Amino acid sequence: MSSSRGRGLNGGNNEYRGGSTMDSLLLETQNDVRMEELADKISQLHSVTLDIHGAVDDQNRLLDDTDSNFNSFGGGLQRTQSRVTGLLNNRQRRLTFYIVLLILGLAFVLYIISFKRK
């Protein structure tokens, strides 16, 4: 198997369209420089894609954690709702609930009034 590297278009006499061997070497050197530049750019692109991949993995973990937290919060909210519903089913407890709610509302209004005076 023969290598075509360094062969010109006119039969392999190391001439490139009538140019000298120096022209061929110059073109070869420029080609090597361009290949190294391309290899550097490919290496940079590979680094960027690895960074993007890492960032996407981190964001996916964050989304999974957020989803888990919201599911836990939803379960707690449903339990609280069922407790309040059970509380309001009894007439005596409902009256107690309304009184506590009224006291909390009044405390909040008094807090707002005292805050605005300062």
Coordinates of C-alpha atoms in Angstrom, one line a residue:
M1 CA 0.0 0.0 0.0
S2 CA 1.5 3.3 -1.0
S3 CA 0.9 6.6 0.7
S4 CA -0.5 9.4 -1.3
R5 CA 1.0 12.0 1.1
G6 CA 3.4 14.3 -0.6
R7 CA 2.4 13.2 -4.1
G8 CA 1.3 15.8 -6.5
L9 CA -1.4 15.6 -9.1
N10 CA 0.9 14.8 -11.9
G11 CA 2.2 11.4 -11.1
G12 CA 3.9 11.6 -7.8
N13 CA 7.0 13.6 -8.6
N14 CA 6.5 15.8 -5.5
E15 CA 5.3 18.7 -7.6
Y16 CA 2.0 20.4 -7.1
R17 CA 0.7 21.8 -10.4
G18 CA 4.1 22.8 -11.5
G19 CA 5.2 24.1 -8.1
S20 CA 8.3 23.1 -6.3
T21 CA 8.9 20.7 -3.4
M22 CA 9.0 23.8 -1.2
D23 CA 5.5 24.7 -2.1
S24 CA 4.4 21.2 -1.3
L25 CA 6.1 21.4 2.1
L26 CA 4.5 24.8 2.8
L27 CA 1.1 23.4 2.0
E28 CA 1.8 20.3 4.1
T29 CA 2.9 22.5 7.0
Q30 CA -0.2 24.8 6.7
N31 CA -2.3 21.7 6.5
D32 CA -0.7 20.3 9.7
V33 CA -1.2 23.7 11.5
R34 CA -4.8 23.7 10.5
M35 CA -5.3 20.1 11.6
E36 CA -3.8 21.1 15.0
E37 CA -6.1 24.1 15.2
L38 CA -9.1 21.9 14.4
A39 CA -8.0 19.3 17.0
D40 CA -7.8 22.1 19.6
K41 CA -11.3 23.4 18.7
I42 CA -12.7 19.9 18.9
S43 CA -11.1 19.5 22.3
Q44 CA -12.6 22.8 23.4
L45 CA -16.0 21.7 22.1
H46 CA -15.7 18.4 23.9
S47 CA -15.0 20.3 27.1
V48 CA -18.0 22.5 26.6
T49 CA -20.3 19.6 26.0
L50 CA -19.0 17.8 29.1
D51 CA -19.7 21.0 31.1
I52 CA -23.2 21.3 29.6
H53 CA -23.8 17.6 30.4
G54 CA -22.8 18.2 34.0
A55 CA -25.0 21.3 34.3
V56 CA -28.0 19.4 32.9
D57 CA -27.4 16.5 35.3
D58 CA -27.3 19.0 38.2
Q59 CA -30.5 20.7 37.1
N60 CA -32.2 17.3 36.7
R61 CA -31.3 16.4 40.2
L62 CA -32.6 19.7 41.4
L63 CA -35.9 19.2 39.6
D64 CA -36.2 15.7 41.0
D65 CA -35.6 17.0 44.6
T66 CA -38.1 19.8 44.0
D67 CA -40.7 17.3 42.7
S68 CA -40.1 15.2 45.8
N69 CA -40.5 18.2 48.1
F70 CA -43.7 19.2 46.4
N71 CA -45.1 15.7 46.7
S72 CA -44.3 15.7 50.4
F73 CA -45.9 19.1 50.8
G74 CA -49.0 17.9 48.9
G75 CA -49.3 14.9 51.2
G76 CA -49.0 17.0 54.3
L77 CA -51.6 19.5 52.9
Q78 CA -54.0 16.7 52.2
R79 CA -53.6 15.3 55.8
T80 CA -54.2 18.8 57.2
Q81 CA -57.3 19.3 55.1
S82 CA -58.7 16.0 56.3
R83 CA -58.0 17.0 59.9
V84 CA -59.7 20.3 59.4
T85 CA -62.6 18.6 57.7
G86 CA -62.9 16.2 60.6
L87 CA -62.7 19.1 63.1
L88 CA -65.5 21.0 61.3
N89 CA -67.8 18.0 61.2
N90 CA -68.4 18.2 65.0
R91 CA -70.5 21.2 66.0
Q92 CA -68.7 21.9 69.3
R93 CA -65.3 21.6 67.6
R94 CA -66.5 23.9 64.8
L95 CA -67.4 26.6 67.3
T96 CA -64.0 26.3 69.0
F97 CA -62.3 26.4 65.6
Y98 CA -64.1 29.7 64.7
I99 CA -63.2 31.2 68.0
V100 CA -59.5 30.4 67.6
L101 CA -59.6 31.7 64.1
L102 CA -61.2 34.9 65.3
I103 CA -58.6 35.4 68.0
L104 CA -55.8 34.8 65.5
G105 CA -57.3 37.3 63.1
L106 CA -57.6 39.9 65.8
A107 CA -54.0 39.3 66.9
F108 CA -52.9 39.8 63.3
V109 CA -54.9 43.0 62.9
L110 CA -53.5 44.4 66.2
Y111 CA -50.0 43.5 65.0
I112 CA -50.5 45.4 61.8
I113 CA -51.9 48.4 63.6
S114 CA -49.0 48.5 66.1
F115 CA -46.5 48.1 63.2
K116 CA -47.9 51.1 61.3
R117 CA -47.6 53.3 64.4
K118 CA -43.8 52.9 64.6

